[in-house]
Tab-separated table of C-alpha atoms in Angstrom:
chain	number	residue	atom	x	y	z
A	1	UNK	CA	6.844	-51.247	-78.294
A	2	UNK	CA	6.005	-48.711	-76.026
A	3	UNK	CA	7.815	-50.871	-73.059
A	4	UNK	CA	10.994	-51.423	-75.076
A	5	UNK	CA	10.722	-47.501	-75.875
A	6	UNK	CA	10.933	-46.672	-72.095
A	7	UNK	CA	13.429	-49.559	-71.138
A	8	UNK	CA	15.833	-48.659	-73.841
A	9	UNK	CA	15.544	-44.995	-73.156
A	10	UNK	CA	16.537	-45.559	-69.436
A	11	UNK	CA	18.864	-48.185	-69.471
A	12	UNK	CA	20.956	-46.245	-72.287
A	13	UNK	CA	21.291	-43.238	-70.190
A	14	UNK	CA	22.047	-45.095	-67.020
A	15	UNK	CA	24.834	-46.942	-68.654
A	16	UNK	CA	26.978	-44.629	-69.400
A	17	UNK	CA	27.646	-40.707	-69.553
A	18	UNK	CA	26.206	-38.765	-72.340
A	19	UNK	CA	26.952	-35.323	-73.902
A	20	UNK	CA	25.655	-32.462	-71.499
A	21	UNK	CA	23.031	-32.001	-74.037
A	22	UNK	CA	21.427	-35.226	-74.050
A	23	UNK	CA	21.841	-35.751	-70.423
A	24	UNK	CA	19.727	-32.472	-69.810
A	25	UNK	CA	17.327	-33.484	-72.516
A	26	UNK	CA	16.903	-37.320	-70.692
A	27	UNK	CA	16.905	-35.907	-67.625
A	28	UNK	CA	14.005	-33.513	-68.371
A	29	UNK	CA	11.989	-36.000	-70.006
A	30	UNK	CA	12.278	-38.436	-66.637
A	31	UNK	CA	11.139	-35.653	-64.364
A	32	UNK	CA	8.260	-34.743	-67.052
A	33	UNK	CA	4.763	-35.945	-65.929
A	34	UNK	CA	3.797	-37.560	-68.817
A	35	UNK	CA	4.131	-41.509	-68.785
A	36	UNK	CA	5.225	-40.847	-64.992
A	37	UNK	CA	4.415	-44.608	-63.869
A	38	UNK	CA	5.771	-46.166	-66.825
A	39	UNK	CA	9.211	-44.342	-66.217
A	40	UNK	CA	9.641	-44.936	-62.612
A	41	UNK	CA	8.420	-48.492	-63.149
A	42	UNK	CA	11.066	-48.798	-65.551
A	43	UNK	CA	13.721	-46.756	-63.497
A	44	UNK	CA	12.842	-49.088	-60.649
A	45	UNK	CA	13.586	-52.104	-63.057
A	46	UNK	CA	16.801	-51.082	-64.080
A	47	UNK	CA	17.849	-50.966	-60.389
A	48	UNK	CA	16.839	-53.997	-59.606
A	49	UNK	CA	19.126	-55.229	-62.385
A	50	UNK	CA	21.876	-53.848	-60.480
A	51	UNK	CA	24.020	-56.656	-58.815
A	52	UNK	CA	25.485	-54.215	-56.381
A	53	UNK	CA	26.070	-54.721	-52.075
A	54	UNK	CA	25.139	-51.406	-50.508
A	55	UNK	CA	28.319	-50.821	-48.289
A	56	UNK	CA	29.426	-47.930	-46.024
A	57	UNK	CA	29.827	-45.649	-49.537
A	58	UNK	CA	26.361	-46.251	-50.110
A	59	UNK	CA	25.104	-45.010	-46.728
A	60	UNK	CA	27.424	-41.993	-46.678
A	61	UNK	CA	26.372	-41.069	-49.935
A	62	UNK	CA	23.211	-41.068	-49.223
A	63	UNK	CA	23.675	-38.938	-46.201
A	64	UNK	CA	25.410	-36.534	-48.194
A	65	UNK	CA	22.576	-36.451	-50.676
A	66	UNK	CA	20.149	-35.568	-47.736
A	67	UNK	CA	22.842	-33.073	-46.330
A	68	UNK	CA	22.444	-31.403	-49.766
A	69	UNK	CA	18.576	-31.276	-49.332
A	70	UNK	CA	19.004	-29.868	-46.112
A	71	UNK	CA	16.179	-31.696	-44.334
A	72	UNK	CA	15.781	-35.472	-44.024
A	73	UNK	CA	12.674	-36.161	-46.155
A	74	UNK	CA	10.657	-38.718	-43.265
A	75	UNK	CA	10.692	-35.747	-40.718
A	76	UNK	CA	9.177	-33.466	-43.231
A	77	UNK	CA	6.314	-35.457	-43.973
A	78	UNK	CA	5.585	-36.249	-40.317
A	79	UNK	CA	5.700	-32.161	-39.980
A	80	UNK	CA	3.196	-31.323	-42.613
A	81	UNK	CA	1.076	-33.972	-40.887
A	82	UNK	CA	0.814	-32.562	-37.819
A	83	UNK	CA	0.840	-28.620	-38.641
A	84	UNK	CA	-2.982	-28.546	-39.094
A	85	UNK	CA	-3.325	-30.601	-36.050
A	86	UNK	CA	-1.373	-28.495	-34.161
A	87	UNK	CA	-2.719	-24.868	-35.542
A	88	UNK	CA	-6.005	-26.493	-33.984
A	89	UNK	CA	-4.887	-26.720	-30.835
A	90	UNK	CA	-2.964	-24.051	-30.618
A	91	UNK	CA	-5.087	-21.511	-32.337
A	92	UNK	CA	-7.941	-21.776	-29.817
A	93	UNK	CA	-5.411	-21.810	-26.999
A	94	UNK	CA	-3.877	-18.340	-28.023
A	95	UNK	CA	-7.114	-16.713	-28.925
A	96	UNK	CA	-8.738	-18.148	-25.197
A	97	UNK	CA	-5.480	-16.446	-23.193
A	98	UNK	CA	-5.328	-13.479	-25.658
A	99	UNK	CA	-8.682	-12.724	-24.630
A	100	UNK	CA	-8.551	-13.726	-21.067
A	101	UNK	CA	-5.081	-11.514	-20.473
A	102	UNK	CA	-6.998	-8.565	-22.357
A	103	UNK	CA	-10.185	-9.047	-20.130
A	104	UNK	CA	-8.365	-9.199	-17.116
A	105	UNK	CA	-5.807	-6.521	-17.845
A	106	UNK	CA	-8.621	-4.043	-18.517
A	107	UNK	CA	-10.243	-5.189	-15.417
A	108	UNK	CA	-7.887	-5.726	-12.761
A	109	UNK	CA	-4.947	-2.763	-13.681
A	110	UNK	CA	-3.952	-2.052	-10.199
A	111	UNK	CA	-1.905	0.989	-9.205
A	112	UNK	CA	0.245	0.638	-6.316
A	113	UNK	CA	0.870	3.774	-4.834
A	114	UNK	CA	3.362	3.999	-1.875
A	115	UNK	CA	4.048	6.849	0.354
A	116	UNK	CA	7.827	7.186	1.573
A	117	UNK	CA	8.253	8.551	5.660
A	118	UNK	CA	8.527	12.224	5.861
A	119	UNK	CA	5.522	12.714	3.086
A	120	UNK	CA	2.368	12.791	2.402
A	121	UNK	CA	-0.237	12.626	-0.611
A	122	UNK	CA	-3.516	13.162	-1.997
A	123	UNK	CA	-4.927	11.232	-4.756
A	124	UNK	CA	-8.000	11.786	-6.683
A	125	UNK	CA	-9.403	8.035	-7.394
A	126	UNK	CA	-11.356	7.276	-11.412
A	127	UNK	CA	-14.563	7.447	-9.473
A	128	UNK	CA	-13.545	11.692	-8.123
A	129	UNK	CA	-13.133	9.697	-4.670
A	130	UNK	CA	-10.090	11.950	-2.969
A	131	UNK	CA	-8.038	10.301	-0.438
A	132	UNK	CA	-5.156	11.305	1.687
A	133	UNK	CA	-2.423	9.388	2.294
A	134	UNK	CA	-0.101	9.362	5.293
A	135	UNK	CA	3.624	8.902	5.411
A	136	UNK	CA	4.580	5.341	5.251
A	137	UNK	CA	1.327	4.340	3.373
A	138	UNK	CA	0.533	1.901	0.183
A	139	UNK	CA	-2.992	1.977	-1.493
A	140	UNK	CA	-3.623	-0.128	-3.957
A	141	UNK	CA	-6.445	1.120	-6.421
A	142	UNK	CA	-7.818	-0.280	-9.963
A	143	UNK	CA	-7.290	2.057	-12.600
A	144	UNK	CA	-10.927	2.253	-13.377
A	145	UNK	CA	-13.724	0.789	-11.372
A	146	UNK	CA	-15.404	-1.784	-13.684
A	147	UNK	CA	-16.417	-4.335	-10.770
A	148	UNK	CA	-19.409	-4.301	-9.441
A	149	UNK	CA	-17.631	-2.648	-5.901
A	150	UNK	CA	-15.066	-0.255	-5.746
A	151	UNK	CA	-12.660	-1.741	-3.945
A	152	UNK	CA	-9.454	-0.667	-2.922
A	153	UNK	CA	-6.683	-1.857	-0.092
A	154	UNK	CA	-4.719	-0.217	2.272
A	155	UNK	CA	-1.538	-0.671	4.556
A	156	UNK	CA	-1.618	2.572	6.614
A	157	UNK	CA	-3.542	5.443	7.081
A	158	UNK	CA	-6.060	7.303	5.276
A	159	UNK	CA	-8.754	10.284	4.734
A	160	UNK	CA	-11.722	9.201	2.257
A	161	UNK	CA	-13.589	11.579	1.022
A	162	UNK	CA	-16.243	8.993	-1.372
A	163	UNK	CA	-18.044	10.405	-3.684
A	164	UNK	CA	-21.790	8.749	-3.345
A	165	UNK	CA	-22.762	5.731	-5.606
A	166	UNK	CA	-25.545	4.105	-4.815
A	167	UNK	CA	-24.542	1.339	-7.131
A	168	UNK	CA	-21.319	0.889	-6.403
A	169	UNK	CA	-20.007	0.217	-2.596
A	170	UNK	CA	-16.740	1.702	-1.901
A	171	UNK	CA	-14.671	-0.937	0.229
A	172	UNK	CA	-11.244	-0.386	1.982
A	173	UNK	CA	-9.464	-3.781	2.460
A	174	UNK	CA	-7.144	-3.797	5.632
A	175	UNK	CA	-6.686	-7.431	6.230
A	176	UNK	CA	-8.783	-8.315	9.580
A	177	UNK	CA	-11.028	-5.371	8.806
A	178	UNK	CA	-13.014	-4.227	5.688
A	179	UNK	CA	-14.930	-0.812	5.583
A	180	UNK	CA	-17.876	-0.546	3.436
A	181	UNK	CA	-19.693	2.742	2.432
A	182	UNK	CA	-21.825	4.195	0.273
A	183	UNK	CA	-20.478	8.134	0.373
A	184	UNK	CA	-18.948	9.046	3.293
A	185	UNK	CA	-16.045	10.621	4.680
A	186	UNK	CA	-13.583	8.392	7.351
A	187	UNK	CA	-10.112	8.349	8.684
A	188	UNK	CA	-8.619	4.133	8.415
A	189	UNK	CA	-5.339	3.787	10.526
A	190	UNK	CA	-4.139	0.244	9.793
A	191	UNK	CA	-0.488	0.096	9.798
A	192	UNK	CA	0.917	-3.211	10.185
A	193	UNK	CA	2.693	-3.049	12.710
A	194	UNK	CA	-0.119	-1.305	15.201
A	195	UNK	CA	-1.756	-3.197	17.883
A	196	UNK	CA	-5.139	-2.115	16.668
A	197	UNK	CA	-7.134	-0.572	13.063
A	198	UNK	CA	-8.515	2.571	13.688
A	199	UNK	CA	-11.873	3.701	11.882
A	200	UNK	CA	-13.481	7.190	12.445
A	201	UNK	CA	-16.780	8.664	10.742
A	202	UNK	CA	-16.153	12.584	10.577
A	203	UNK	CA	-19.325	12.309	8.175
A	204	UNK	CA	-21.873	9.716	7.237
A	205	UNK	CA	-22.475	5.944	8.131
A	206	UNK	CA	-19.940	3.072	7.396
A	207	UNK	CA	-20.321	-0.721	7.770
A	208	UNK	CA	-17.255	-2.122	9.015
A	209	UNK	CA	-17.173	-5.987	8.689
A	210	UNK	CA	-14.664	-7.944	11.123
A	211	UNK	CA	-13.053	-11.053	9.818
A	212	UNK	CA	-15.823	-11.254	7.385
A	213	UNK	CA	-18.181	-12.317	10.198
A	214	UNK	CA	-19.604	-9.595	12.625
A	215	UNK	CA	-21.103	-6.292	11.059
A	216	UNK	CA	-21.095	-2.768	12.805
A	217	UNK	CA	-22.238	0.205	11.674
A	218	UNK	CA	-20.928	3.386	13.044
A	219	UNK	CA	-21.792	6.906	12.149
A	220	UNK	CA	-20.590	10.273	12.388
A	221	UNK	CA	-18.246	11.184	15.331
A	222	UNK	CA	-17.650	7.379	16.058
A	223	UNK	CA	-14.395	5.624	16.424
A	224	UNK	CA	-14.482	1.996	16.017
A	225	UNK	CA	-11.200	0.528	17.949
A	226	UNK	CA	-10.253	-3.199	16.694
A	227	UNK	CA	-7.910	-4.712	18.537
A	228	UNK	CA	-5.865	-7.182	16.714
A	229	UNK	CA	-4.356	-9.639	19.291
A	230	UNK	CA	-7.722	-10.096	20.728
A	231	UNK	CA	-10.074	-9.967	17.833
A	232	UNK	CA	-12.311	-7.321	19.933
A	233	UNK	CA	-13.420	-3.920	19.106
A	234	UNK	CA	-14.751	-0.497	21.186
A	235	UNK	CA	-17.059	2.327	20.067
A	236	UNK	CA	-16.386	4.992	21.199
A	237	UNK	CA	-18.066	9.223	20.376
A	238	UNK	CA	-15.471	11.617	19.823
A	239	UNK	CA	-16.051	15.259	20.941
A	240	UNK	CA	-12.769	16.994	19.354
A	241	UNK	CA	-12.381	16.003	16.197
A	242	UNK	CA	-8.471	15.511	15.548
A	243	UNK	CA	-7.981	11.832	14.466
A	244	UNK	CA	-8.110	13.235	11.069
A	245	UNK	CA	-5.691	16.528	11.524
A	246	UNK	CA	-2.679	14.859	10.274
A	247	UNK	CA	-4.004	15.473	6.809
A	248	UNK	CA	-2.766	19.190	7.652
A	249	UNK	CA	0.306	18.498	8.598
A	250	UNK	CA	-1.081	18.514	12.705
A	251	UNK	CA	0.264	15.406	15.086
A	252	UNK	CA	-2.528	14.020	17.968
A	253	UNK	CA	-1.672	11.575	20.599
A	254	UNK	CA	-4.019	10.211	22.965
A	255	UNK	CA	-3.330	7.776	24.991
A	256	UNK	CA	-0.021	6.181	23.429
A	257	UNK	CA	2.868	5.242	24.533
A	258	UNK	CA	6.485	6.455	24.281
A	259	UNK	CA	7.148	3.951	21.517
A	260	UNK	CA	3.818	4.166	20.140
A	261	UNK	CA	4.439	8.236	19.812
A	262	UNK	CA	8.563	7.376	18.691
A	263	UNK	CA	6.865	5.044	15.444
A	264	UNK	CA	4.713	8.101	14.347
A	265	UNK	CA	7.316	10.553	14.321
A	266	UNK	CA	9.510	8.672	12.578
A	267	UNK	CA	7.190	8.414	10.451
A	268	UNK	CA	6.100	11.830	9.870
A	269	UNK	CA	9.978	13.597	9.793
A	270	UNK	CA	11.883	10.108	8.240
A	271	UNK	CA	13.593	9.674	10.896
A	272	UNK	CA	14.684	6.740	13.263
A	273	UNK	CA	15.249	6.214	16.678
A	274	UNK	CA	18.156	4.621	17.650
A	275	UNK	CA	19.115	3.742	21.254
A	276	UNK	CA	15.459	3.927	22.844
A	277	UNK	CA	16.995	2.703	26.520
A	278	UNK	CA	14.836	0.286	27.744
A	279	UNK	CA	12.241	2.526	28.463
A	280	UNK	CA	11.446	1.802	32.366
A	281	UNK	CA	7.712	2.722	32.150
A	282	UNK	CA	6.909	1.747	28.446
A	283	UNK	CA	3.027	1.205	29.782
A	284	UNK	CA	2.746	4.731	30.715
A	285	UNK	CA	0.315	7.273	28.312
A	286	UNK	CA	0.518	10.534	27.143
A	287	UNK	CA	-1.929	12.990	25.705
A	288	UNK	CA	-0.629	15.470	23.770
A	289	UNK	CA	-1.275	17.255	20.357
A	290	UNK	CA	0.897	19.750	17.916
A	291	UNK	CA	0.315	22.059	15.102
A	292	UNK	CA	1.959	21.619	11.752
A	293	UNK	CA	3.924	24.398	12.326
A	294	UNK	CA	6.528	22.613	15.030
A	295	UNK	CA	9.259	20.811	13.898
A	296	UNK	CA	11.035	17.548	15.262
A	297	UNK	CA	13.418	19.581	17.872
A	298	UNK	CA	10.492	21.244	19.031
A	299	UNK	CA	8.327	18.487	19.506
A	300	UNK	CA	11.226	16.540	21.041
A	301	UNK	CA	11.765	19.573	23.730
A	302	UNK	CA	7.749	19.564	24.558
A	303	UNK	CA	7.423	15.365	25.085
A	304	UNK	CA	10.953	15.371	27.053
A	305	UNK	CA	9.572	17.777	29.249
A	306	UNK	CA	6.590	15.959	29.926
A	307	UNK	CA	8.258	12.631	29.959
A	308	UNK	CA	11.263	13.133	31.373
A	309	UNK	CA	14.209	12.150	28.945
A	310	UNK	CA	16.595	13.902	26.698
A	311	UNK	CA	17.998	13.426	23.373
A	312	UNK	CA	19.880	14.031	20.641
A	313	UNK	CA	19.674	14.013	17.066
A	314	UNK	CA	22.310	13.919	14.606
A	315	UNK	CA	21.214	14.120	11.378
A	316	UNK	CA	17.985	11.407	11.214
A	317	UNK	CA	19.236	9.712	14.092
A	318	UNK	CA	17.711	10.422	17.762
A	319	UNK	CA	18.755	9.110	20.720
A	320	UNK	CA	16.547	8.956	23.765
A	321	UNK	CA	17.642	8.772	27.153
A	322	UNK	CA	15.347	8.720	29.957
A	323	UNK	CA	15.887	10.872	33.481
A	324	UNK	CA	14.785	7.790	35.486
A	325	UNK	CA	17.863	5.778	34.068
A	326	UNK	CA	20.324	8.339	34.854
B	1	UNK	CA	-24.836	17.973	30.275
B	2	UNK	CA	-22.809	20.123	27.872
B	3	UNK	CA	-20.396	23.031	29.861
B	4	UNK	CA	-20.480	26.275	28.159
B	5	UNK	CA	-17.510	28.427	28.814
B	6	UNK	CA	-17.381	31.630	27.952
B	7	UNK	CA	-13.508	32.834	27.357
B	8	UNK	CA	-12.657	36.599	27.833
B	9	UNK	CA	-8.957	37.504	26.766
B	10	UNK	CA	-7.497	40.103	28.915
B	11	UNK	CA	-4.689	41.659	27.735
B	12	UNK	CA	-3.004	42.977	30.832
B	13	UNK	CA	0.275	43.869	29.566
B	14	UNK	CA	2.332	45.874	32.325
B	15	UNK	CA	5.942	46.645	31.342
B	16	UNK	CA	8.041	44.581	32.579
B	17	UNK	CA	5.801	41.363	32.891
B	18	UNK	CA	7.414	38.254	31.699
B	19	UNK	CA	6.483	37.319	27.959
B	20	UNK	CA	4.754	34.017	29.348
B	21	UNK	CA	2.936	34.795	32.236
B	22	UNK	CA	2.068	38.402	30.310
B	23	UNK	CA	-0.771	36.411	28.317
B	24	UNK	CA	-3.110	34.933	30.969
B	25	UNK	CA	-6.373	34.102	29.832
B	26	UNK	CA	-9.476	34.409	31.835
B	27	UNK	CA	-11.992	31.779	31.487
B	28	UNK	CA	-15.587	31.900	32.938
B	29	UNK	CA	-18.421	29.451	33.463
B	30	UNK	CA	-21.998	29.051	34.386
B	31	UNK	CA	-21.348	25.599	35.585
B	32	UNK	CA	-20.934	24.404	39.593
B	33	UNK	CA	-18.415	21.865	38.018
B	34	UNK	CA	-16.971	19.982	35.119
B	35	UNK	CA	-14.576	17.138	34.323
B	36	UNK	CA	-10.673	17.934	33.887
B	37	UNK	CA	-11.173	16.461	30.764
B	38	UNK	CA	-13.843	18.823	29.627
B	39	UNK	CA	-11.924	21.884	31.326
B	40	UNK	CA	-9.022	20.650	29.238
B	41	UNK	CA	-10.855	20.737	25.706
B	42	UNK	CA	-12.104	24.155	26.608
B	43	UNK	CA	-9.410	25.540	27.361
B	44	UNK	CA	-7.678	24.176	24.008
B	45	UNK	CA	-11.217	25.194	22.057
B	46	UNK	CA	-10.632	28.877	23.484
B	47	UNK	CA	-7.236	29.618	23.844
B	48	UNK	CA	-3.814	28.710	21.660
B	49	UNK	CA	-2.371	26.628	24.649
B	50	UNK	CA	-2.045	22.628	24.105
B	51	UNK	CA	-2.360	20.527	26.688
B	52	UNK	CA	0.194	17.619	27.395
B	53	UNK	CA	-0.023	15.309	30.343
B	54	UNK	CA	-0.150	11.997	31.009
B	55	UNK	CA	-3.914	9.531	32.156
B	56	UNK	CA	-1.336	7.026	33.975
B	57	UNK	CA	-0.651	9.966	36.337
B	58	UNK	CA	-3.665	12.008	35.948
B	59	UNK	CA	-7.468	11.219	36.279
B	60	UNK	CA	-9.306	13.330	33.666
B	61	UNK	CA	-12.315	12.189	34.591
B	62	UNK	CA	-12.193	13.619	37.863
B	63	UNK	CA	-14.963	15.570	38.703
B	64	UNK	CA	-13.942	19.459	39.460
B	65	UNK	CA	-15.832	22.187	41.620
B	66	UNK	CA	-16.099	25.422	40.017
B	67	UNK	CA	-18.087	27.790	42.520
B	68	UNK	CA	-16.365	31.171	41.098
B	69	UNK	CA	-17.808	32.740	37.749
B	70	UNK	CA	-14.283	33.434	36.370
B	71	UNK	CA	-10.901	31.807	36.600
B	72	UNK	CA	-7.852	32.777	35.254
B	73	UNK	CA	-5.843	30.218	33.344
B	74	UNK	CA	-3.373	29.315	36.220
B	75	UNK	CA	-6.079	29.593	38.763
B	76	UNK	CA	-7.963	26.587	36.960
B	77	UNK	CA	-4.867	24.285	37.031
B	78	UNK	CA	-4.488	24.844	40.359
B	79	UNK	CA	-7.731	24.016	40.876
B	80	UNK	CA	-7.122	21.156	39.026
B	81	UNK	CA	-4.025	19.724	40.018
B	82	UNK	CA	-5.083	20.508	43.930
B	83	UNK	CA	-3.811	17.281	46.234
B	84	UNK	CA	-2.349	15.624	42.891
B	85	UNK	CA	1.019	15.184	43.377
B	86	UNK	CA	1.184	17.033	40.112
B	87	UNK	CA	1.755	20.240	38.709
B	88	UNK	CA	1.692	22.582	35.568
B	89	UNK	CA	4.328	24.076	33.697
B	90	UNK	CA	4.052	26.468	30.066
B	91	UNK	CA	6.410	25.849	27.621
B	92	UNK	CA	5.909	28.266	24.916
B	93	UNK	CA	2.391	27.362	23.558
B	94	UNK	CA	1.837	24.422	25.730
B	95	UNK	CA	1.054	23.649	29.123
B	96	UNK	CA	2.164	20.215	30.567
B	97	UNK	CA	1.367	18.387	33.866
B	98	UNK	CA	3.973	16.642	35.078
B	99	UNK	CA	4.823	14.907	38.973
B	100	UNK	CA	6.225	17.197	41.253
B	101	UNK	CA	7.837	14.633	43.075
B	102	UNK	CA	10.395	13.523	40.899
B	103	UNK	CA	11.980	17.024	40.277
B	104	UNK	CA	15.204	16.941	39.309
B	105	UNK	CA	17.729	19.628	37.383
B	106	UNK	CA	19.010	17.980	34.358
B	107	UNK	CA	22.240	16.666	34.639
C-alpha cells in the first residue's frame, strides 16, 4: 500500500500539469523530509521509466539549470572540502609572518637620515647619543636600540658624542672599518669616495676593528689613518685639535691636495667645480685652515694665492685655472 | 720638549702706518730653537693670523735657531724662510708662503 501510495502520488504529478495549487502542495510534500528515501526511490523509478535519448536539449538545459544556480554543484563540494584544509595551512602561515613582520619592524625601524651639500645637522640618537653630521652625509640609525649593540652606519663624516653604556657598545659601521666604544667622543670621516677613513679620539678610548680582523685601540688625541687601496693604517698624536672644527662651521686642510680641498668645498657651499684644467701638480699639498666666518670668494682668493690659479664663479659653478698653464 | 712662547701684542699704531703691517705681533721665547712646525702652531695659538703654505715646498720639520728673546712676527718668517726659495705674504688674516721664484703679475 504504502509503495503504490508513493508511486501513484509521483507518477500522477509527473504526467501531466496540475492546478497551481496542487502543484505547490506536491511539490512541498517531495521536498518534505519525511519518507525522504521512499520518494526519491520512487522519483528515481519513474525516470527510469522514461524512454527518452538525452540530446543536445538535454545538455543545454541542464546548463541553463546550473546557470540559474549560479555555481556548478561538483566545484562546490570540492571547495567545502578543502576550506578547513586550507584555513590550516594558511592560518599558521599568517599568524608566523604577522608576528615575524611585527618583531622585526619593532626591532629593525631604521631611519635614514641624509645630509644635502651646503648643510649640516645635529641629531640627538634614542640612547641621548648627539652626533653631528657633515654636508653630504647619510646615517642610518634604529629608531630605538633594542639589540644587544647600538649600532649605527655611516657614509661621511661625523662628531659622536656617546653617552656611556656599559651594556651596550656603540658601533659605527663604515664598510672596511667599524668603530667600537663604550662612551666616548670621536670625529669618523668615511666618505666614499676618499682614499682613506679617518678616526680621531678628542676624548676617551675606541676600538677600531679593520676588515673584521685586526683590532686597535686608540685614545684621546689619536688619529687612526686607514688607507683603503692598501688595506694599511697610521697612528698618529695630534697637538691642535681641528679635525673636529667643521662642526662650527671652521674648514682644516692638512696635507691635501687641490682636488682633495675642491671635493670639500663643494661640499660645504653646494657647489661644483667645473673645468678643473688638468691640474699640472695634482701631487702637491697644502696646509691651510679657515674660520666659519669666510665665505667661498674669500676662501677662493686665500688658496689662489697660495696656489697659484684663478677663478671664477658664476652662480654654483667655479672654474679653476692654474698660473702654470697660462 | 714642549716650546713655551710667550706672545706680547704691541700696538704700535703711528698715523699713517699701513692697516696690515700696523698690527705686528711680537713673539718671545725661552727656547735656543724650535721646529717651523711648532713656530707655526704658536703663532696661530697666539695671534689671529692663519697659516697657509704648502709641505711639497716647505720642510716644517726643519729645525730653527732662535738665539734672540723676542721676534717680531715678520722677523720670525724671515728667519724661517732664510735660503728657502720661499717667501711670506699677509692677506688679510692670513699669512701664506709661497716660491719666490715663480713670480709673476697676473695676466
Amino acid at each position: 500500500m504504502n509503495k503504490n501510495y508513493f508511486s501513484e502520488i509521483i507518477n500522477q504529478f509527473f504526467k501531466s500539469r496540475h492546478s497551481k495549487k496542487t502543484e505547490e502542495k506536491i511539490q512541498q510534500w517531495i521536498i518534505d523530509e519525511e519518507n525522504q528515501d521512499k520518494k526519491e526511490k520512487e522519483i528515481f523509478n519513474f525516470w527510469q521509466s522514461l524512454d527518452m535519448e538525452t540530446d543536445d536539449n538535454v545538455y543545454e538545459s541542464w546548463n541553463k539549470m546550473n546557470d540559474k544556480r549560479n555555481s556548478k554543484p561538483s566545484k562546490r563540494i570540492i571547495k567545502a572540502f578543502r576550506l578547513p584544509k586550507v584555513a590550516a595551512i594558511l592560518i599558521p602561515l599568517l599568524l608566523i609572518g604577522g608576528l615575524t613582520f611585527y618583531l622585526t619592524k619593532s626591532h629593525v625601524s631604521n631611519i635614514t637620515l641624509t645630509v644635502p651639500y651646503g648643510e649640516q645637522k645635529k641629531i640627538v640618537l634614542p640612547d641621548e647619543s648627539v652626533i653631528w653630521l657633515n654636508s653630504g652625509s647619510t646615517l642610518v640609525y634604529p629608531e630605538k636600540f633594542n639589540n644587544a649593540t647600538r649600532t649605527v652606519q655611516l657614509c661621511g663624516e661625523a662628531y659622536f658624542a656617546v653617552i656611556k653604556d656599559n651594556s651596550k657598545d656603540f658601533i659605527v659601521e663604515t664598510g672596511e672599518l667599524n668603530i667600537r666604544v663604550i662612551g666616548t667622543e670621536f670625529n669618523v670621516n668615511a666618505y666614499p669616495d676618499n682614499p682613506s677613513i679617518l678616526t680621531y679620539v678628542k676624548k676617551g678610548k675606541v676600538e677600531i676593528v679593520i676588515n673584521n680582523e685586526t683590532k686597535k685601540i686608540i685614545s684621546t688625541s689619536q688619529l687612526l689613518t686607514y688607507n683603503k687601496s692598501v688595506s694599511s693604517y697610521e697612528i698618529i698624536q695630534v697637538s691642535e685639535e681641528k679635525i673636529s672644527g667643521w662642526k662650527n662651521g671652521d674648514l682644516f686642510f692638512e696635507k691635501q691636495t687641490l682636488p682633495e680641498i675642491f671635493k670639500i668645498l663643494e661640499r660645504k657651499f653646494d657647489i661644483r667645480f667645473e673645468t678643473v684644467k688638468t691640474l699640472s701638480d695634482d701631487d702637491r699639498i697644502y696646509t691651510i685652515s679657515f674660520s666659519n666666518q669666510e665665505n667661498i670668494n674669500n676662501i677662493m682668493d686665500i688658496l689662489g694665492e697660495m696656489a697659484r690659479f684663478s677663478y671664477s664663479i658664476d652662480h654654483h659653478k667655479i672654474q679653476v685655472l692654474m698660473e702654470t698653464d697660462r | 720638549m714642549k716650546l713655551k712662547f710667550t706672545l706680547f701684542i704691541i700696538l704700535i699704531h703711528l698715523s699713517g702706518w699701513n692697516q696690515t703691517i700696523a698690527f705686528n705681533p711680537r713673539i718671545q721665547t725661552d727656547m735656543e730653537h724650535a721646529t717651523i712646525k711648532q713656530i707655526f702652531n704658536e703663532i696661530e695659538k697666539q695671534t689671529t693670523y692663519r697659516i697657509g703654505y704648502s709641505e711639497t715646498d716647505l720642510d716644517i720639520h726643519k729645525n730653527i735657531n732662535l738665539p734672540a728673546l723676542t721676534y717680531i712676527l715678520t722677523q720670525l718668517f724671515s728667519l724661517m724662510l732664510k735660503n728657502s726659495g720661499l717667501e711670506y705674504m699677509i692677506k688679510d688674516d692670513y699669512i701664506l708662503i709661497v716660491s719666490n721664484d715663480k713670480k709673476t703679475g697676473p695676466a
